[in-house]
Coordinates of C-alpha atoms and ligand atoms in Angstrom, one line a residue:
M30 CA 48.8 -16.3 -15.2
N31 CA 51.0 -16.9 -18.0
A32 CA 50.5 -19.7 -21.0
K33 CA 51.7 -22.9 -19.2
P34 CA 54.4 -24.9 -20.8
Q35 CA 53.2 -27.2 -23.3
T36 CA 53.6 -30.8 -22.2
N37 CA 53.3 -32.5 -25.5
G38 CA 55.9 -35.1 -27.0
S39 CA 57.0 -38.2 -25.8
A40 CA 60.3 -36.6 -24.3
I41 CA 58.3 -35.4 -21.4
D42 CA 55.8 -37.9 -20.7
G43 CA 56.7 -40.1 -18.0
R44 CA 59.0 -38.1 -16.7
L45 CA 59.3 -36.2 -13.6
K46 CA 58.5 -32.6 -14.0
I47 CA 59.9 -29.9 -11.5
A48 CA 58.5 -26.3 -12.1
L49 CA 61.3 -23.8 -11.1
Q50 CA 61.4 -20.2 -11.8
N51 CA 62.6 -19.0 -15.0
N52 CA 64.7 -15.7 -14.1
G53 CA 64.5 -14.5 -10.9
R54 CA 66.1 -14.7 -7.4
L55 CA 65.5 -18.5 -7.1
T56 CA 66.8 -19.3 -10.2
D57 CA 70.4 -19.8 -9.7
H58 CA 70.3 -21.1 -6.2
S59 CA 67.3 -23.9 -7.5
L60 CA 69.5 -25.2 -10.5
A61 CA 72.5 -25.1 -8.3
L62 CA 70.7 -27.3 -5.8
L63 CA 69.4 -29.7 -8.1
S64 CA 72.8 -30.1 -9.9
R65 CA 74.0 -30.7 -6.5
C66 CA 71.7 -33.6 -6.4
G67 CA 73.4 -35.1 -9.3
L68 CA 71.1 -34.1 -11.9
N69 CA 72.8 -33.1 -15.1
F70 CA 70.4 -31.1 -17.7
T71 CA 70.8 -28.8 -20.6
R72 CA 70.7 -25.6 -19.3
D73 CA 68.9 -23.0 -21.5
R74 CA 67.2 -20.1 -19.9
D75 CA 65.5 -19.0 -23.2
H76 CA 63.5 -22.4 -23.5
L77 CA 60.7 -23.3 -21.1
V78 CA 62.2 -26.7 -20.5
C79 CA 65.3 -28.1 -19.4
Y80 CA 66.0 -31.8 -20.0
G81 CA 67.6 -33.9 -17.4
E82 CA 70.4 -35.9 -19.1
N83 CA 71.3 -38.7 -16.6
L84 CA 67.6 -39.1 -14.8
P85 CA 64.2 -39.0 -16.2
V86 CA 63.5 -35.6 -14.9
D87 CA 62.9 -32.3 -16.7
L88 CA 62.6 -28.7 -15.4
M89 CA 59.9 -26.6 -16.2
L90 CA 61.1 -22.7 -16.2
V91 CA 58.2 -20.5 -15.5
R92 CA 57.2 -17.5 -13.8
D93 CA 57.2 -18.0 -9.9
D94 CA 53.7 -17.1 -9.5
D95 CA 52.5 -19.7 -12.0
I96 CA 54.4 -22.7 -9.8
P97 CA 51.6 -23.5 -7.3
E98 CA 49.2 -23.8 -9.8
L99 CA 51.4 -25.8 -12.0
V100 CA 51.7 -28.3 -9.1
A101 CA 48.3 -28.3 -7.7
D102 CA 47.1 -29.3 -10.8
G103 CA 49.9 -32.0 -11.2
I104 CA 51.1 -30.7 -14.6
C105 CA 54.2 -30.6 -12.8
E106 CA 54.8 -33.3 -9.8
A107 CA 56.5 -30.7 -7.9
G108 CA 58.2 -27.0 -7.7
I109 CA 60.5 -25.0 -6.0
V110 CA 59.0 -21.7 -5.1
G111 CA 59.0 -18.9 -2.2
Q112 CA 56.7 -20.4 0.7
N113 CA 55.3 -16.8 0.4
V114 CA 53.8 -17.7 -3.2
A115 CA 53.1 -20.9 -2.1
T116 CA 51.1 -19.7 0.8
E117 CA 49.5 -17.0 -0.8
F118 CA 47.9 -19.3 -3.5
T119 CA 46.6 -21.7 -0.6
L120 CA 45.0 -19.1 1.1
V121 CA 43.6 -17.1 -2.1
H122 CA 42.0 -20.4 -3.4
G123 CA 41.1 -21.8 0.2
E124 CA 42.6 -25.2 0.0
T125 CA 45.8 -26.6 0.2
R126 CA 46.8 -28.8 -3.1
Y127 CA 50.3 -29.8 -2.4
T128 CA 52.8 -30.4 0.3
E129 CA 55.4 -28.4 1.3
S130 CA 58.2 -31.1 1.0
R131 CA 61.0 -29.3 2.2
V132 CA 61.9 -25.9 3.3
L133 CA 64.9 -24.9 1.8
D134 CA 68.0 -22.6 2.7
Y135 CA 67.8 -20.0 0.4
G136 CA 65.4 -17.2 -0.7
R137 CA 65.2 -15.9 2.6
C138 CA 63.1 -12.8 3.3
R139 CA 60.0 -11.5 5.3
L140 CA 56.8 -10.3 4.6
A141 CA 56.4 -7.1 6.5
L142 CA 54.0 -4.2 7.1
A143 CA 55.7 -0.8 6.8
V144 CA 54.4 3.2 6.8
P145 CA 56.1 6.2 5.9
T146 CA 58.6 7.3 8.6
E147 CA 57.0 10.1 9.8
D148 CA 53.6 7.9 10.6
T149 CA 53.0 7.5 14.4
A150 CA 51.6 3.9 13.8
R151 CA 53.6 1.8 16.3
S152 CA 51.9 -1.8 15.6
V153 CA 49.3 -3.4 13.4
D154 CA 46.9 -2.6 16.0
D155 CA 47.3 1.4 14.8
L156 CA 46.2 0.5 11.1
G157 CA 42.6 -0.2 11.7
N158 CA 40.6 1.5 8.8
K159 CA 43.4 2.3 6.9
R160 CA 44.3 1.1 3.0
I161 CA 47.3 -1.4 3.0
A162 CA 48.9 -2.0 -0.5
T163 CA 50.2 -5.2 -1.3
T164 CA 50.8 -8.0 -3.9
Y165 CA 49.8 -10.4 -0.9
P166 CA 46.3 -9.7 -0.1
G167 CA 45.7 -13.2 0.9
L168 CA 48.5 -13.4 3.5
T169 CA 47.8 -9.6 4.4
A170 CA 44.0 -10.7 5.1
H171 CA 44.8 -13.7 7.1
F172 CA 47.4 -11.8 9.1
L173 CA 44.8 -8.7 9.8
A174 CA 42.1 -11.5 10.7
T175 CA 44.1 -13.3 13.1
R176 CA 44.9 -10.2 14.8
G177 CA 41.5 -8.6 14.9
V178 CA 42.1 -5.5 12.8
T179 CA 39.9 -4.3 9.9
A180 CA 41.8 -2.3 7.2
E181 CA 41.1 -2.3 3.3
V182 CA 43.8 -4.4 1.5
V183 CA 44.4 -2.9 -1.7
T184 CA 45.9 -5.4 -4.2
L185 CA 48.6 -4.0 -6.6
K186 CA 50.7 -5.8 -9.2
G187 CA 54.0 -4.1 -8.5
A188 CA 55.9 -1.0 -7.1
V189 CA 53.9 -1.4 -3.8
E190 CA 56.9 0.8 -2.1
I191 CA 55.7 3.8 -3.9
A192 CA 51.9 3.2 -3.1
P193 CA 52.0 5.6 0.0
R194 CA 53.6 8.6 -1.8
L195 CA 51.2 8.2 -4.8
G196 CA 48.5 8.5 -2.2
K197 CA 47.1 4.9 -3.3
A198 CA 47.7 4.0 0.6
D199 CA 48.5 4.3 3.9
A200 CA 50.8 1.7 4.7
I201 CA 52.1 -1.5 2.6
C202 CA 52.6 -5.0 3.2
D203 CA 55.8 -6.3 1.0
L204 CA 58.7 -8.7 1.1
V205 CA 61.9 -7.4 2.8
S206 CA 65.4 -9.0 2.9
T207 CA 67.9 -6.2 3.7
G208 CA 65.3 -3.2 4.3
R209 CA 67.2 -1.0 1.8
T210 CA 64.4 -0.6 -0.6
L211 CA 61.8 0.5 2.7
R212 CA 64.4 3.0 3.6
A213 CA 65.0 4.1 0.1
N214 CA 61.3 5.2 -0.1
R215 CA 61.3 6.7 3.3
L216 CA 59.3 3.8 4.6
R217 CA 59.6 2.3 8.1
E218 CA 59.0 -1.5 8.8
L219 CA 56.4 -2.2 11.4
E220 CA 55.9 -5.7 11.9
T221 CA 56.7 -9.1 10.3
I222 CA 53.4 -11.1 9.3
Y223 CA 55.4 -14.0 7.6
E224 CA 58.7 -15.5 7.2
S225 CA 59.8 -17.5 4.0
S226 CA 62.4 -19.3 2.5
A227 CA 62.1 -21.1 -0.8
A228 CA 60.4 -24.6 -0.4
F229 CA 60.1 -27.5 -2.3
I230 CA 56.7 -28.5 -3.0
V231 CA 54.9 -31.7 -3.9
T232 CA 51.4 -32.2 -5.6
H233 CA 48.7 -33.8 -3.8
R234 CA 47.5 -35.3 -7.4
P235 CA 48.5 -39.1 -7.7
I236 CA 51.9 -39.9 -9.1
D237 CA 52.6 -43.1 -10.6
E238 CA 55.2 -45.4 -8.8
E239 CA 58.3 -44.8 -10.7
K240 CA 58.1 -41.2 -10.4
R241 CA 57.4 -41.5 -6.7
E242 CA 60.5 -43.3 -6.2
L243 CA 62.4 -40.9 -8.4
L244 CA 61.0 -37.9 -6.5
D245 CA 61.8 -39.7 -3.1
R246 CA 65.3 -40.1 -4.3
M247 CA 65.4 -36.4 -5.0
L248 CA 64.2 -35.5 -1.7
R249 CA 66.7 -37.6 0.0
R250 CA 69.5 -36.1 -2.1
I251 CA 68.3 -32.5 -1.2
D252 CA 68.5 -33.6 2.2
G253 CA 72.1 -34.7 2.0
V254 CA 73.1 -31.6 -0.2
M255 CA 71.3 -29.3 2.9
Q256 CA 73.0 -31.2 5.6
V257 CA 76.5 -30.8 3.8
N258 CA 75.8 -27.1 3.5
E259 CA 75.6 -26.7 7.3
S260 CA 78.1 -29.4 7.9
K261 CA 81.8 -29.0 8.5
Y262 CA 84.6 -31.9 9.2
I263 CA 86.8 -30.8 12.4
M264 CA 90.2 -32.1 13.3
L265 CA 92.0 -31.0 16.5
H266 CA 94.5 -32.2 19.3
A267 CA 92.8 -32.1 22.8
P268 CA 94.6 -32.8 26.3
R269 CA 93.0 -36.1 27.4
A270 CA 91.7 -34.2 30.9
Q271 CA 89.6 -31.8 28.5
L272 CA 88.2 -34.5 26.0
A273 CA 84.7 -34.1 27.8
E274 CA 84.6 -30.3 27.7
I275 CA 85.9 -30.2 24.1
T276 CA 83.2 -32.7 23.1
R277 CA 80.6 -30.7 24.8
L278 CA 81.9 -27.3 22.8
L279 CA 81.6 -29.0 19.3
P280 CA 78.5 -28.1 17.8
G281 CA 76.1 -30.6 16.6
A282 CA 78.7 -33.2 16.6
E283 CA 77.7 -37.2 17.2
S284 CA 80.3 -39.3 19.2
P285 CA 83.5 -37.8 17.8
T286 CA 86.6 -40.3 16.8
V287 CA 89.3 -40.1 19.5
L288 CA 92.9 -41.3 18.1
P289 CA 95.9 -41.6 20.4
L290 CA 98.8 -39.2 19.3
E291 CA 102.4 -41.1 18.7
G292 CA 104.7 -40.2 21.3
N293 CA 102.1 -38.2 23.4
A294 CA 100.2 -39.5 26.2
D295 CA 98.5 -36.6 27.3
K296 CA 97.0 -35.5 24.0
V297 CA 94.4 -37.1 21.3
A298 CA 93.2 -36.2 18.0
V299 CA 89.6 -35.6 18.2
H300 CA 87.7 -35.9 14.5
A301 CA 84.2 -34.9 14.1
V302 CA 81.3 -34.2 11.7
C303 CA 79.7 -30.9 13.1
R304 CA 76.3 -30.5 11.8
E305 CA 75.8 -26.7 12.4
S306 CA 77.9 -23.9 11.6
V307 CA 81.3 -23.5 13.0
F308 CA 81.9 -20.0 14.0
W309 CA 85.2 -18.3 14.7
E310 CA 83.8 -18.0 18.4
T311 CA 83.4 -21.6 18.4
L312 CA 87.1 -22.3 17.5
E313 CA 88.2 -19.4 20.1
N314 CA 86.0 -21.4 22.8
L315 CA 87.8 -24.6 21.9
R316 CA 91.2 -23.4 22.4
S317 CA 90.4 -21.9 25.5
A318 CA 89.2 -25.2 26.7
G319 CA 93.1 -26.6 25.6
A320 CA 92.1 -27.7 21.8
T321 CA 95.3 -27.0 19.4
A322 CA 95.9 -27.9 15.5
M323 CA 92.3 -27.0 14.8
L324 CA 91.4 -27.7 11.2
V325 CA 87.7 -27.3 9.6
L326 CA 87.3 -28.7 6.4
P327 CA 83.8 -28.8 4.1
V328 CA 81.9 -31.7 3.5
E329 CA 81.6 -33.0 0.1
K330 CA 78.7 -35.3 0.2
M331 CA 76.5 -37.1 3.0
L332 CA 74.1 -39.6 3.1
A333 CA 72.0 -41.1 5.7
Ligands
PRT132 O1 59.2 -12.8 -12.9 P1 58.7 -13.5 -11.8 O2 57.3 -13.4 -11.3 O3 59.2 -14.9 -11.7 O4 59.7 -12.9 -10.3 P2 59.5 -11.8 -9.2 O5 59.8 -10.8 -9.6 O6 57.8 -12.3 -8.9 O7 60.0 -12.6 -7.8 P3 61.9 -12.5 -7.7 O8 62.9 -13.1 -8.6 O9 62.0 -10.9 -6.9 O10 61.7 -13.2 -6.2 C1 61.4 -14.8 -6.2 C2 61.2 -15.0 -4.7 O11 62.3 -14.6 -3.8 C3 59.9 -14.4 -4.0 O12 58.7 -14.8 -4.3 C4 60.7 -14.7 -2.5 O13 60.2 -16.1 -1.9 C5 62.3 -14.4 -2.6 N1 62.7 -13.3 -2.3 C6 64.0 -13.4 -1.3 C7 62.6 -12.2 -2.6 C8 63.5 -11.2 -1.7 N2 64.4 -11.9 -1.1 C9 63.4 -9.4 -1.9 N3 63.9 -8.9 -1.4 N4 61.6 -11.6 -3.5 C10 61.5 -10.3 -3.3 N5 62.5 -9.5 -2.8 C11 62.1 -7.6 -3.3 C12 61.1 -7.1 -2.8 O14 60.0 -7.2 -3.1 C13 61.5 -5.6 -2.3 O15 61.2 -5.1 -3.8 O16 63.4 -7.1 -2.8 C14 62.8 -5.9 -2.4 C15 63.5 -5.7 -1.0 O17 64.8 -6.3 -0.8 P4 65.7 -5.3 -0.2 O18 66.7 -6.0 0.5 O19 65.8 -3.9 -0.4 O20 65.0 -5.3 1.5
ZN133 ZN1 56.5 -13.4 -9.3

């Protein structure tokens, strides 16, 4: 645990504090998310605090491993951290002291068991009495217990992927996204034990009313940003006879707007907000159903 950021000084008191990773995979995404939520801040990575300029919100930039504790203790009311880090903290401490209020759409990865390529193990059931190196002893032990496998969990601070080569372990349990690191270290993925994304966590400690209102406002804006990320505005022309089929094919669209087309009684214009990704296949299916003049536009803002 690194030194906690100092919270002295009236500039911070009374302001909502959100803990973010200082310099890592989640940093840019998290700053971009809060900025899309309308928060302007002085962005200075060398300092521990980013001051919100237009809202009483400050961002505490820390190591990701410190975020669960800062939020659990109420030093920061909220934080953005990988679910892997948040759940590990909960398992190691044996109690939940924050709520995972939102699962975000970035920082996706999986915690997976892996063995050297030449190993014959086919599943976790083949790892009985073996040594498993990991930086996530809580999640690893929890998974082994749910599967009824007894193995030795070797806790390392990093460089887990080289542990088998160094003779420190027979298997590893580490984060994977593309699988490139495993392949480069001649390791083979055995089983995913946990799927993770970044999450917005909120303390169980009491939060005063003004800050709670601000927090709820941030959460509603986060919902808006995430909906917009997935949403597209579609415009197309459809033969009247095919309207029902074309509406059915629009992904996640609620009652589209149907408009007459000047001088063409057989066709209508259809406008719809699709709340799911619109793939090329979707457009091709729409065209097969008779749609023409299809236009897909990004959505800038959305508020329920
Ligand atoms: O310094 P600090 O402690 O803050 O950062 P950190 O080094 O602990 O974390 P960082 O920045 O690497 O990751 C932050 C969070 O991003 C993690 O807690 C996860 O929630 C998430 N995340 C998403 C990942 C990955 N993808 C990921 N691929 N975290 C780590 N990795 C590493 C993994 O450990 C392995 O070494 O990338 C390698 C595997 O990647 P592939 O693509 O080769 O499979
Ligand atoms: Zn870390």
